[in-house]
PDB file of C-alpha atoms in Angstrom:
ATOM      1  CA  MET A 177      65.695 -13.837  37.798  1.00 50.00           C
ATOM      2  CA  PRO A 178      64.998 -14.527  34.125  1.00 53.00           C
ATOM      3  CA  PRO A 179      63.461 -11.561  32.244  1.00 52.00           C
ATOM      4  CA  LYS A 180      59.697 -11.551  32.154  1.00 50.00           C
ATOM      5  CA  ARG A 181      58.049 -12.224  28.808  1.00 49.00           C
ATOM      6  CA  PRO A 182      55.588  -9.562  27.609  1.00 47.00           C
ATOM      7  CA  PRO A 183      51.938 -10.495  28.134  1.00 46.00           C
ATOM      8  CA  SER A 184      50.267 -12.187  25.203  1.00 43.00           C
ATOM      9  CA  ILE A 185      46.704 -12.678  24.089  1.00 44.00           C
ATOM     10  CA  ALA A 186      45.710 -16.299  23.584  1.00 41.00           C
ATOM     11  CA  ILE A 187      42.514 -16.711  21.614  1.00 40.00           C
ATOM     12  CA  ALA A 188      40.431 -19.847  22.073  1.00 39.00           C
ATOM     13  CA  THR A 189      37.990 -20.555  19.289  1.00 38.00           C
ATOM     14  CA  ALA A 190      35.024 -22.909  19.375  1.00 39.00           C
ATOM     15  CA  ALA A 191      36.196 -26.433  18.650  1.00 38.00           C
ATOM     16  CA  THR A 192      33.372 -27.298  16.278  1.00 40.00           C
ATOM     17  CA  LYS A 193      33.496 -29.082  12.969  1.00 39.00           C
ATOM     18  CA  ARG A 194      32.145 -27.362   9.852  1.00 41.00           C
ATOM     19  CA  ARG A 195      29.829 -29.330   7.627  1.00 41.00           C
ATOM     20  CA  ARG A 196      30.444 -27.322   4.475  1.00 42.00           C
ATOM     21  CA  GLY A 197      31.929 -24.061   3.235  1.00 43.00           C
ATOM     22  CA  THR A 198      34.261 -21.672   4.975  1.00 44.00           C
ATOM     23  CA  ALA A 199      32.687 -20.478   8.165  1.00 46.00           C
ATOM     24  CA  ILE A 200      33.064 -17.338  10.174  1.00 43.00           C
ATOM     25  CA  LYS A 201      35.079 -18.255  13.216  1.00 43.00           C
ATOM     26  CA  PRO A 202      33.645 -16.371  16.153  1.00 42.00           C
ATOM     27  CA  ILE A 203      35.712 -16.259  19.272  1.00 42.00           C
ATOM     28  CA  VAL A 204      33.826 -17.417  22.297  1.00 38.00           C
ATOM     29  CA  SER A 205      36.446 -16.827  24.963  1.00 38.00           C
ATOM     30  CA  MET A 206      39.718 -15.038  25.500  1.00 38.00           C
ATOM     31  CA  ALA A 207      42.391 -16.127  27.931  1.00 37.00           C
ATOM     32  CA  VAL A 208      44.846 -13.406  28.924  1.00 36.00           C
ATOM     33  CA  SER A 209      48.142 -14.360  30.473  1.00 35.00           C
ATOM     34  CA  THR A 210      49.162 -11.468  32.677  1.00 35.00           C
ATOM     35  CA  SER A 211      50.140 -10.913  36.262  1.00 33.00           C
ATOM     36  CA  VAL A 212      48.821  -7.368  36.300  1.00 35.00           C
ATOM     37  CA  GLY A 213      45.726  -7.033  38.497  1.00 36.00           C
ATOM     38  CA  THR A 214      44.329  -3.669  37.485  1.00 37.00           C
ATOM     39  CA  SER A 215      40.794  -2.446  38.079  1.00 38.00           C
ATOM     40  CA  TYR A 216      39.314  -0.134  35.461  1.00 39.00           C
ATOM     41  CA  GLN A 217      36.508   2.298  35.883  1.00 45.00           C
ATOM     42  CA  ASP A 218      33.488   2.127  33.562  1.00 46.00           C
ATOM     43  CA  ASP A 219      33.637   4.506  30.621  1.00 43.00           C
ATOM     44  CA  ASP A 220      30.529   6.307  31.857  1.00 46.00           C
ATOM     45  CA  GLY A 221      32.691   8.032  34.454  1.00 47.00           C
ATOM     46  CA  GLU A 222      36.130   9.615  34.570  1.00 52.00           C
ATOM     47  CA  ASP A 223      38.736   7.149  33.311  1.00 58.00           C
ATOM     48  CA  SER A 224      42.051   7.176  35.171  1.00 74.00           C
ATOM     49  CA  ASN A 225      43.779   5.029  32.534  1.00 84.00           C
ATOM     50  CA  PRO A 226      44.580   7.099  29.409  1.00 88.00           C
ATOM     51  CA  LEU A 227      45.408   4.002  27.341  1.00 89.00           C
ATOM     52  CA  ARG A 228      42.044   2.444  28.161  1.00 88.00           C
ATOM     53  CA  LYS A 229      40.315   5.706  27.323  1.00 88.00           C
ATOM     54  CA  GLU A 230      42.091   5.861  23.958  1.00 89.00           C
ATOM     55  CA  PHE A 231      41.200   2.211  23.275  1.00 87.00           C
ATOM     56  CA  LEU A 232      37.511   2.827  24.032  1.00 86.00           C
ATOM     57  CA  GLN A 233      37.428   5.961  21.883  1.00 86.00           C
ATOM     58  CA  LEU A 234      38.921   4.067  18.951  1.00 86.00           C
ATOM     59  CA  LEU A 235      36.385   1.233  19.206  1.00 83.00           C
ATOM     60  CA  SER A 236      33.537   3.751  19.590  1.00 83.00           C
ATOM     61  CA  ALA A 237      34.344   5.498  16.290  1.00 83.00           C
ATOM     62  CA  PRO A 238      31.370   5.400  13.838  1.00 79.00           C
ATOM     63  CA  GLN A 239      33.375   3.683  11.082  1.00 76.00           C
ATOM     64  CA  TYR A 240      33.889   0.640  13.310  1.00 74.00           C
ATOM     65  CA  LYS A 241      30.238   0.186  14.231  1.00 71.00           C
ATOM     66  CA  GLY A 242      29.147  -3.351  13.376  1.00 64.00           C
ATOM     67  CA  ARG A 243      32.237  -5.242  12.227  1.00 69.00           C
ATOM     68  CA  GLY A 244      34.658  -3.711  14.723  1.00 80.00           C
ATOM     69  CA  VAL A 245      38.353  -2.840  14.648  1.00 85.00           C
ATOM     70  CA  ALA A 246      40.830  -5.247  13.093  1.00 85.00           C
ATOM     71  CA  ASN A 247      43.687  -6.496  15.241  1.00 86.00           C
ATOM     72  CA  SER A 248      46.173  -5.222  12.647  1.00 87.00           C
ATOM     73  CA  ALA A 249      44.605  -1.758  12.944  1.00 87.00           C
ATOM     74  CA  LEU A 250      45.125  -1.871  16.717  1.00 88.00           C
ATOM     75  CA  LYS A 251      48.789  -2.778  16.248  1.00 89.00           C
ATOM     76  CA  ALA A 252      49.276   0.065  13.766  1.00 89.00           C
ATOM     77  CA  HIS A 253      47.493   2.571  16.002  1.00 88.00           C
ATOM     78  CA  PHE A 254      49.101   1.727  19.350  1.00 88.00           C
ATOM     79  CA  GLY A 255      52.526   0.570  18.185  1.00 89.00           C
ATOM     80  CA  ASP A 256      54.757  -0.378  21.127  1.00 89.00           C
ATOM     81  CA  LYS A 257      51.819   0.110  23.529  1.00 89.00           C
ATOM     82  CA  TYR A 258      49.869  -2.701  21.842  1.00 88.00           C
ATOM     83  CA  THR A 259      50.926  -5.353  24.396  1.00 88.00           C
ATOM     84  CA  GLN A 260      49.728  -3.083  27.218  1.00 88.00           C
ATOM     85  CA  LEU A 261      46.171  -3.563  25.930  1.00 88.00           C
ATOM     86  CA  VAL A 262      46.100  -7.127  27.319  1.00 86.00           C
ATOM     87  CA  PRO A 263      44.728  -6.330  30.802  1.00 89.00           C
ATOM     88  CA  ILE A 264      42.302  -3.801  29.311  1.00 88.00           C
ATOM     89  CA  ILE A 265      40.923  -6.337  26.838  1.00 86.00           C
ATOM     90  CA  ASN A 266      40.744  -8.924  29.602  1.00 85.00           C
ATOM     91  CA  GLU A 267      38.768  -6.571  31.866  1.00 86.00           C
ATOM     92  CA  LEU A 268      36.303  -5.555  29.123  1.00 84.00           C
ATOM     93  CA  THR A 269      35.778  -9.159  28.053  1.00 80.00           C
ATOM     94  CA  ARG A 270      34.952 -10.304  31.592  1.00 80.00           C
ATOM     95  CA  ALA A 271      32.453  -7.449  31.816  1.00 79.00           C
ATOM     96  CA  SER A 272      30.888  -8.509  28.464  1.00 76.00           C
ATOM     97  CA  ARG A 273      31.878  -5.150  27.000  1.00 82.00           C
ATOM     98  CA  LEU A 274      33.998  -6.596  24.201  1.00 81.00           C
ATOM     99  CA  THR A 275      33.292  -9.179  21.512  1.00 79.00           C
ATOM    100  CA  MET A 276      35.724 -10.707  19.023  1.00 76.00           C
ATOM    101  CA  SER A 277      35.147 -12.482  15.729  1.00 73.00           C
ATOM    102  CA  LYS A 278      36.846 -13.589  12.521  1.00 69.00           C
ATOM    103  CA  ALA A 279      35.470 -12.933   9.031  1.00 63.00           C
ATOM    104  CA  ASN A 280      35.063 -15.567   6.320  1.00 59.00           C
ATOM    105  CA  GLY A 281      38.360 -17.010   5.175  1.00 59.00           C
ATOM    106  CA  GLU A 282      40.358 -14.541   7.254  1.00 67.00           C
ATOM    107  CA  ASN A 283      42.673 -14.982  10.204  1.00 75.00           C
ATOM    108  CA  GLU A 284      42.163 -11.352  11.193  1.00 79.00           C
ATOM    109  CA  VAL A 285      40.504 -10.816  14.559  1.00 80.00           C
ATOM    110  CA  TYR A 286      37.971  -7.985  14.909  1.00 83.00           C
ATOM    111  CA  PHE A 287      37.179  -6.318  18.230  1.00 83.00           C
ATOM    112  CA  SER A 288      33.728  -4.772  18.788  1.00 82.00           C
ATOM    113  CA  LEU A 289      32.731  -2.660  21.758  1.00 82.00           C
ATOM    114  CA  LEU A 290      29.361  -3.080  23.435  1.00 79.00           C
ATOM    115  CA  SER A 291      27.621  -0.302  25.319  1.00 75.00           C
ATOM    116  CA  ALA A 292      26.854  -0.687  29.015  1.00 75.00           C
ATOM    117  CA  VAL A 293      23.225  -1.445  28.119  1.00 76.00           C
ATOM    118  CA  GLU A 294      24.244  -4.104  25.581  1.00 75.00           C
ATOM    119  CA  ALA A 295      26.699  -5.585  28.057  1.00 75.00           C
ATOM    120  CA  SER A 296      23.970  -5.976  30.673  1.00 78.00           C
ATOM    121  CA  LYS A 297      21.890  -7.845  28.089  1.00 79.00           C
ATOM    122  CA  MET A 298      24.803 -10.207  27.427  1.00 77.00           C
ATOM    123  CA  GLN A 299      25.160 -11.158  31.081  1.00 79.00           C
ATOM    124  CA  GLY A 300      24.242 -14.789  31.744  1.00 82.00           C
ATOM    125  CA  LEU A 301      24.427 -15.968  28.115  1.00 84.00           C
ATOM    126  CA  ASP A 302      26.118 -19.298  27.552  1.00 87.00           C
ATOM    127  CA  ALA A 303      28.869 -19.939  25.006  1.00 83.00           C
ATOM    128  CA  HIS A 304      26.463 -21.053  22.267  1.00 90.00           C
ATOM    129  CA  SER A 305      24.338 -17.924  22.628  1.00 89.00           C
ATOM    130  CA  LYS A 306      27.411 -15.687  22.451  1.00 85.00           C
ATOM    131  CA  LEU A 307      28.624 -17.629  19.430  1.00 86.00           C
ATOM    132  CA  VAL A 308      25.342 -17.026  17.604  1.00 90.00           C
ATOM    133  CA  TYR A 309      25.425 -13.345  18.561  1.00 88.00           C
ATOM    134  CA  GLN A 310      28.942 -12.940  17.168  1.00 81.00           C
ATOM    135  CA  VAL A 311      28.015 -14.642  13.878  1.00 87.00           C
ATOM    136  CA  ILE A 312      25.034 -12.313  13.459  1.00 89.00           C
ATOM    137  CA  GLU A 313      27.173  -9.317  14.422  1.00 83.00           C
ATOM    138  CA  SER A 314      29.696 -10.165  11.694  1.00 80.00           C
ATOM    139  CA  ALA A 315      26.944  -9.981   9.049  1.00 83.00           C
ATOM    140  CA  GLY A 316      26.426  -6.252   9.631  1.00 83.00           C
ATOM    141  CA  ASN A 317      23.336  -4.502   8.269  1.00 85.00           C
ATOM    142  CA  LYS A 318      22.842  -7.042   5.478  1.00 87.00           C
ATOM    143  CA  GLY A 319      21.879  -9.735   7.967  1.00 89.00           C
ATOM    144  CA  ILE A 320      22.427 -13.470   7.755  1.00 90.00           C
ATOM    145  CA  TRP A 321      20.049 -16.299   6.877  1.00 90.00           C
ATOM    146  CA  THR A 322      19.124 -18.760   9.619  1.00 90.00           C
ATOM    147  CA  VAL A 323      20.468 -21.656   7.555  1.00 90.00           C
ATOM    148  CA  ASP A 324      23.860 -19.930   7.320  1.00 90.00           C
ATOM    149  CA  ILE A 325      23.918 -19.416  11.072  1.00 91.00           C
ATOM    150  CA  ARG A 326      23.305 -23.139  11.551  1.00 91.00           C
ATOM    151  CA  VAL A 327      26.114 -24.049   9.145  1.00 90.00           C
ATOM    152  CA  GLN A 328      28.630 -21.631  10.678  1.00 88.00           C
ATOM    153  CA  THR A 329      27.911 -22.538  14.304  1.00 88.00           C
ATOM    154  CA  ASN A 330      27.091 -26.247  13.867  1.00 90.00           C
ATOM    155  CA  ILE A 331      24.329 -25.829  16.463  1.00 91.00           C
ATOM    156  CA  PRO A 332      21.179 -27.995  16.040  1.00 91.00           C
ATOM    157  CA  GLN A 333      18.078 -26.195  14.763  1.00 91.00           C
ATOM    158  CA  ALA A 334      16.053 -26.852  17.929  1.00 92.00           C
ATOM    159  CA  THR A 335      18.761 -25.253  20.073  1.00 93.00           C
ATOM    160  CA  LEU A 336      19.128 -22.359  17.624  1.00 93.00           C
ATOM    161  CA  THR A 337      15.411 -21.612  17.831  1.00 92.00           C
ATOM    162  CA  LYS A 338      15.678 -21.265  21.614  1.00 94.00           C
ATOM    163  CA  ILE A 339      18.764 -19.061  21.286  1.00 93.00           C
ATOM    164  CA  PHE A 340      17.043 -16.803  18.742  1.00 93.00           C
ATOM    165  CA  LYS A 341      14.087 -16.369  21.094  1.00 93.00           C
ATOM    166  CA  GLN A 342      16.395 -15.585  24.001  1.00 92.00           C
ATOM    167  CA  LEU A 343      18.410 -12.992  22.042  1.00 92.00           C
ATOM    168  CA  GLU A 344      15.232 -11.429  20.622  1.00 92.00           C
ATOM    169  CA  THR A 345      13.711 -11.148  24.109  1.00 91.00           C
ATOM    170  CA  ARG A 346      16.832  -9.319  25.287  1.00 88.00           C
ATOM    171  CA  LYS A 347      16.631  -7.040  22.214  1.00 89.00           C
ATOM    172  CA  LEU A 348      20.095  -8.065  21.045  1.00 89.00           C
ATOM    173  CA  ILE A 349      18.983  -9.265  17.595  1.00 91.00           C
ATOM    174  CA  LYS A 350      15.921  -8.899  15.382  1.00 93.00           C
ATOM    175  CA  PRO A 351      14.434 -10.911  12.500  1.00 91.00           C
ATOM    176  CA  ILE A 352      14.152  -9.238   9.093  1.00 87.00           C
ATOM    177  CA  LYS A 353      12.332 -10.367   5.952  1.00 84.00           C
ATOM    178  CA  ALA A 354      14.015  -9.516   2.666  1.00 84.00           C
ATOM    179  CA  VAL A 355      11.904  -8.334  -0.261  1.00 80.00           C
ATOM    180  CA  THR A 356      13.694 -10.860  -2.472  1.00 77.00           C
ATOM    181  CA  ALA A 357      12.790 -13.857  -0.277  1.00 78.00           C
ATOM    182  CA  LYS A 358       9.773 -13.178   1.910  1.00 74.00           C
ATOM    183  CA  THR A 359       9.473 -16.758   3.147  1.00 77.00           C
ATOM    184  CA  LYS A 360      13.003 -16.813   4.575  1.00 82.00           C
ATOM    185  CA  LYS A 361      14.233 -15.046   7.682  1.00 86.00           C
ATOM    186  CA  LEU A 362      17.314 -12.921   8.211  1.00 90.00           C
ATOM    187  CA  TYR A 363      18.826 -11.900  11.526  1.00 92.00           C
ATOM    188  CA  MET A 364      20.862  -8.816  12.372  1.00 91.00           C
ATOM    189  CA  LEU A 365      21.758  -6.828  15.484  1.00 89.00           C
ATOM    190  CA  TYR A 366      18.801  -5.081  17.079  1.00 88.00           C
ATOM    191  CA  ASP A 367      20.035  -1.489  16.689  1.00 85.00           C
ATOM    192  CA  LEU A 368      21.122  -1.745  13.037  1.00 86.00           C
ATOM    193  CA  VAL A 369      19.159  -0.283  10.125  1.00 84.00           C
ATOM    194  CA  PRO A 370      18.767  -2.910   7.371  1.00 86.00           C
ATOM    195  CA  ALA A 371      20.484  -2.239   4.055  1.00 85.00           C
ATOM    196  CA  LYS A 372      18.283  -0.996   1.213  1.00 81.00           C
ATOM    197  CA  GLU A 373      18.876  -4.130  -0.827  1.00 80.00           C
ATOM    198  CA  ILE A 374      17.221  -6.046   2.015  1.00 83.00           C
ATOM    199  CA  THR A 375      14.183  -3.838   2.646  1.00 79.00           C
ATOM    200  CA  GLY A 376      13.758  -2.517  -0.900  1.00 80.00           C
ATOM    201  CA  GLY A 377      14.366   1.050   0.234  1.00 82.00           C
ATOM    202  CA  PRO A 378      11.609   3.686   0.425  1.00 85.00           C
ATOM    203  CA  TRP A 379       9.569   2.066  -2.367  1.00 83.00           C
ATOM    204  CA  TYR A 380       8.510  -0.828  -0.112  1.00 83.00           C
ATOM    205  CA  THR A 381       6.223  -0.771   2.924  1.00 80.00           C
ATOM    206  CA  GLU A 382       6.203  -3.851   5.155  1.00 75.00           C
ATOM    207  CA  GLY A 383       7.804  -5.848   2.343  1.00 74.00           C
ATOM    208  CA  GLU A 384       5.239  -4.835  -0.295  1.00 81.00           C
ATOM    209  CA  PHE A 385       5.804  -2.518  -3.245  1.00 83.00           C
ATOM    210  CA  ASP A 386       3.971   0.724  -2.355  1.00 86.00           C
ATOM    211  CA  HIS A 387       2.234   1.799  -5.579  1.00 89.00           C
ATOM    212  CA  GLU A 388       0.138   4.515  -3.900  1.00 91.00           C
ATOM    213  CA  PHE A 389       3.137   6.180  -2.269  1.00 91.00           C
ATOM    214  CA  ILE A 390       5.090   6.219  -5.535  1.00 91.00           C
ATOM    215  CA  ALA A 391       2.087   7.584  -7.470  1.00 92.00           C
ATOM    216  CA  GLU A 392       1.748  10.404  -4.931  1.00 93.00           C
ATOM    217  CA  LEU A 393       5.421  11.323  -5.325  1.00 94.00           C
ATOM    218  CA  ARG A 394       5.207  11.193  -9.130  1.00 94.00           C
ATOM    219  CA  ASN A 395       2.193  13.519  -9.130  1.00 94.00           C
ATOM    220  CA  PHE A 396       4.055  15.964  -6.900  1.00 94.00           C
ATOM    221  CA  ILE A 397       7.036  15.982  -9.275  1.00 94.00           C
ATOM    222  CA  ILE A 398       4.721  16.626 -12.245  1.00 93.00           C
ATOM    223  CA  MET A 399       3.251  19.594 -10.366  1.00 93.00           C
ATOM    224  CA  CYS A 400       6.778  20.911  -9.677  1.00 93.00           C
ATOM    225  CA  VAL A 401       7.741  20.634 -13.337  1.00 92.00           C
ATOM    226  CA  ARG A 402       4.583  22.452 -14.462  1.00 90.00           C
ATOM    227  CA  ARG A 403       4.499  25.224 -11.872  1.00 90.00           C
ATOM    228  CA  MET A 404       8.039  25.955 -10.740  1.00 89.00           C
ATOM    229  CA  ASN A 405      10.101  28.488 -12.710  1.00 84.00           C
ATOM    230  CA  ARG A 406       6.995  29.217 -14.832  1.00 82.00           C
ATOM    231  CA  GLY A 407       7.370  25.895 -16.582  1.00 77.00           C
ATOM    232  CA  LYS A 408      10.731  26.860 -18.070  1.00 85.00           C
ATOM    233  CA  GLY A 409      12.511  23.919 -16.511  1.00 90.00           C
ATOM    234  CA  VAL A 410      13.342  22.567 -13.080  1.00 93.00           C
ATOM    235  CA  SER A 411      16.346  20.537 -11.905  1.00 93.00           C
ATOM    236  CA  ILE A 412      16.342  17.374  -9.797  1.00 93.00           C
ATOM    237  CA  GLN A 413      17.959  19.305  -6.948  1.00 93.00           C
ATOM    238  CA  GLN A 414      15.141  21.879  -7.032  1.00 93.00           C
ATOM    239  CA  ILE A 415      12.543  19.098  -7.046  1.00 94.00           C
ATOM    240  CA  SER A 416      14.265  17.415  -4.096  1.00 93.00           C
ATOM    241  CA  ASP A 417      14.393  20.679  -2.116  1.00 93.00           C
ATOM    242  CA  LYS A 418      10.703  21.313  -2.814  1.00 93.00           C
ATOM    243  CA  MET A 419       9.780  17.796  -1.630  1.00 93.00           C
ATOM    244  CA  VAL A 420      11.601  18.384   1.649  1.00 92.00           C
ATOM    245  CA  GLN A 421       9.964  21.792   2.058  1.00 91.00           C
ATOM    246  CA  ALA A 422       6.484  20.385   1.398  1.00 91.00           C
ATOM    247  CA  ASN A 423       7.155  17.307   3.588  1.00 90.00           C
ATOM    248  CA  ILE A 424       5.531  15.186   0.906  1.00 88.00           C
ATOM    249  CA  SER A 425       7.485  11.996   1.687  1.00 87.00           C
ATOM    250  CA  ARG A 426       7.114   9.989   4.894  1.00 83.00           C
ATOM    251  CA  VAL A 427      10.802   9.035   4.610  1.00 84.00           C
ATOM    252  CA  GLN A 428      13.771  11.156   3.646  1.00 86.00           C
ATOM    253  CA  LEU A 429      14.623  10.579  -0.005  1.00 90.00           C
ATOM    254  CA  SER A 430      18.142  10.905  -1.324  1.00 89.00           C
ATOM    255  CA  LEU A 431      18.893  12.813  -4.503  1.00 91.00           C
ATOM    256  CA  GLU A 432      19.432   9.502  -6.305  1.00 91.00           C
ATOM    257  CA  GLU A 433      15.984   8.257  -5.238  1.00 91.00           C
ATOM    258  CA  VAL A 434      14.378  11.463  -6.533  1.00 93.00           C
ATOM    259  CA  ARG A 435      16.279  10.899  -9.767  1.00 92.00           C
ATOM    260  CA  GLN A 436      14.752   7.410 -10.025  1.00 91.00           C
ATOM    261  CA  LEU A 437      11.258   8.900  -9.782  1.00 92.00           C
ATOM    262  CA  VAL A 438      12.097  11.463 -12.460  1.00 92.00           C
ATOM    263  CA  GLN A 439      13.411   8.677 -14.696  1.00 91.00           C
ATOM    264  CA  THR A 440      10.061   6.877 -14.505  1.00 91.00           C
ATOM    265  CA  LEU A 441       8.298  10.048 -15.700  1.00 91.00           C
ATOM    266  CA  LEU A 442      10.823  10.430 -18.532  1.00 90.00           C
ATOM    267  CA  HIS A 443      10.231   6.816 -19.530  1.00 87.00           C
ATOM    268  CA  ASP A 444       6.460   7.406 -19.625  1.00 86.00           C
ATOM    269  CA  TYR A 445       7.086  10.633 -21.570  1.00 86.00           C
ATOM    270  CA  VAL A 446       5.183  12.717 -19.025  1.00 89.00           C
ATOM    271  CA  ILE A 447       8.157  15.085 -18.780  1.00 91.00           C
ATOM    272  CA  GLU A 448      11.187  15.618 -20.975  1.00 90.00           C
ATOM    273  CA  GLU A 449      14.685  16.980 -20.570  1.00 90.00           C
ATOM    274  CA  ARG A 450      15.361  20.375 -22.097  1.00 88.00           C
ATOM    275  CA  GLY A 451      18.414  22.481 -21.393  1.00 86.00           C
ATOM    276  CA  VAL A 452      20.762  22.685 -18.424  1.00 87.00           C
ATOM    277  CA  THR A 453      21.407  25.055 -15.542  1.00 85.00           C
ATOM    278  CA  ASP A 454      24.533  27.181 -15.193  1.00 83.00           C
ATOM    279  CA  ASP A 455      25.946  24.342 -13.071  1.00 84.00           C
ATOM    280  CA  GLY A 456      25.335  21.810 -15.828  1.00 86.00           C
ATOM    281  CA  MET A 457      22.315  20.173 -14.170  1.00 89.00           C
ATOM    282  CA  ALA A 458      19.585  18.916 -16.509  1.00 91.00           C
ATOM    283  CA  LEU A 459      16.294  20.835 -16.641  1.00 93.00           C
ATOM    284  CA  PHE A 460      12.939  19.087 -17.036  1.00 93.00           C
ATOM    285  CA  VAL A 461       9.772  20.482 -18.599  1.00 91.00           C
ATOM    286  CA  PRO A 462       6.323  19.022 -19.388  1.00 91.00           C
ATOM    287  CA  ALA A 463       6.495  16.739 -22.410  1.00 87.00           C
ATOM    288  CA  LYS A 464       4.890  17.835 -25.635  1.00 81.00           C
ATOM    289  CA  LYS A 465       1.793  16.000 -26.715  1.00 71.00           C
ATOM    290  CA  ILE A 466       2.614  13.144 -29.054  1.00 61.00           C
ATOM    291  CA  THR A 467       0.490  12.028 -31.996  1.00 55.00           C
ATOM    292  CA  THR A 468       1.269   8.625 -33.442  1.00 50.00           C
ATOM    293  CA  MET A 469      -0.286   9.268 -36.821  1.00 52.00           C
ATOM    294  CA  CYS A 470      -0.666  12.236 -39.155  1.00 53.00           C
ATOM    295  CA  GLU A 471      -4.017  13.690 -40.028  1.00 55.00           C
ATOM    296  CA  PHE A 472      -4.940  14.314 -43.686  1.00 56.00           C
ATOM    297  CA  GLY A 473      -8.053  15.385 -45.479  1.00 59.00           C
ATOM    298  CA  TRP A 474      -9.990  12.458 -46.876  1.00 52.00           C
ATOM    299  CA  TRP A 475      -9.612  13.909 -50.344  1.00 59.00           C
ATOM    300  CA  ASP A 476      -5.802  13.623 -50.039  1.00 61.00           C
ATOM    301  CA  VAL A 477      -6.087   9.915 -49.406  1.00 54.00           C
ATOM    302  CA  LEU A 478      -8.097   9.444 -52.616  1.00 62.00           C
ATOM    303  CA  CYS A 479      -5.346  10.901 -54.771  1.00 63.00           C
ATOM    304  CA  LYS A 480      -3.509   8.252 -56.768  1.00 62.00           C
ATOM    305  CA  ASP A 481      -0.086   9.637 -55.918  1.00 64.00           C
ATOM    306  CA  PHE A 482      -0.761   9.984 -52.179  1.00 58.00           C
ATOM    307  CA  HIS A 483       1.719   7.235 -51.213  1.00 60.00           C
ATOM    308  CA  PHE A 484       4.466   8.912 -53.214  1.00 62.00           C
ATOM    309  CA  ARG A 485       4.196  12.391 -51.712  1.00 62.00           C
ATOM    310  CA  GLY A 486       6.652  14.118 -49.423  1.00 67.00           C
ATOM    311  CA  ILE A 487       4.761  16.076 -46.780  1.00 64.00           C
ATOM    312  CA  ARG A 488       5.904  19.110 -44.813  1.00 66.00           C
ATOM    313  CA  PHE A 489       4.317  19.705 -41.409  1.00 62.00           C
ATOM    314  CA  GLU A 490       3.786  22.894 -39.435  1.00 59.00           C
ATOM    315  CA  ASP A 491       6.904  22.278 -37.350  1.00 62.00           C
ATOM    316  CA  ASP A 492       8.967  22.066 -40.575  1.00 64.00           C
ATOM    317  CA  VAL A 493       9.416  18.321 -40.253  1.00 67.00           C
ATOM    318  CA  VAL A 494       9.432  16.662 -43.682  1.00 68.00           C
ATOM    319  CA  LEU A 495       7.987  13.176 -44.111  1.00 65.00           C
ATOM    320  CA  ASN A 496       9.260  11.347 -47.157  1.00 66.00           C
ATOM    321  CA  ALA A 497       7.194   8.759 -48.959  1.00 60.00           C
ATOM    322  CA  HIS A 498       6.659   5.506 -46.960  1.00 54.00           C
ATOM    323  CA  GLU A 499       8.532   6.917 -43.981  1.00 52.00           C
ATOM    324  CA  PRO A 500       6.906   6.257 -40.561  1.00 50.00           C
ATOM    325  CA  HIS A 501       6.610   9.421 -38.484  1.00 46.00           C
ATOM    326  CA  HIS A 502       5.964  10.348 -34.863  1.00 47.00           C
ATOM    327  CA  HIS A 503       5.824  14.105 -34.487  1.00 44.00           C
ATOM    328  CA  SER A 504       5.134  16.549 -31.699  1.00 43.00           C
TER     329      SER A 504
END
């Protein structure tokens, strides 16, 4: 008998024409040529196949959430055992536990694992619905515009609208409005948290810039600067810790977001930077009161040589003749 060839994975992509641009090429079906008829237990129970268990653990890793694991990464990880993944991939695909897609301009295939709950939601979807799901999945937490979905799938708008409604009803995808384009609609997977550049971060509420929330946070920071450490200076880290302790923010703010608030107060000259901690962190204190003009007795102004005088102030700042001055 001639030697048997190792099993191979044949990937069938949607045979659709692209109107413009380079499209993501989602994979709508996978044909596996193998004579092995193996039944695998669901990953909710004890798995008798160690290779399958290792494969599921790899795909379940947090770093692969969203885009999935590249085929090249699978080859590098499993080595000679890579070809033995064929029946496992076949089984998971038939159970709607595995999706595959290609990124823009790439030939690399990415494998994404669906939970048992997600798999049950995928049951009964036709090829077009799965194609739309895979395109949206490839966009990650930044989402994808509806017009881009239409271009990449070549599905008519009327059909797309029905597919969107179906996927939304099953809680597989959700619509998102970006703060930069409120009239347009983005789609992303239902369980993903939108990126900050889409939602505007903590400074936006329901797509609107939240002036009251920011004013409340600014006032709290001013109070921290005035009262903490007897007004001798407070760092951004200390302000951040105090905000968490006081539960002043309805969302958790990162250190960088607290820094942005502090920067607005520096810009308005409500606080100023003075000194550093032992760790090199800047300290902030209440800003000194600023006067934009100097006060003189009226009799000084009447003197003929007034415009030619050099004046020394109480803080030892010297103002030369015709020199503009802003002093504290």
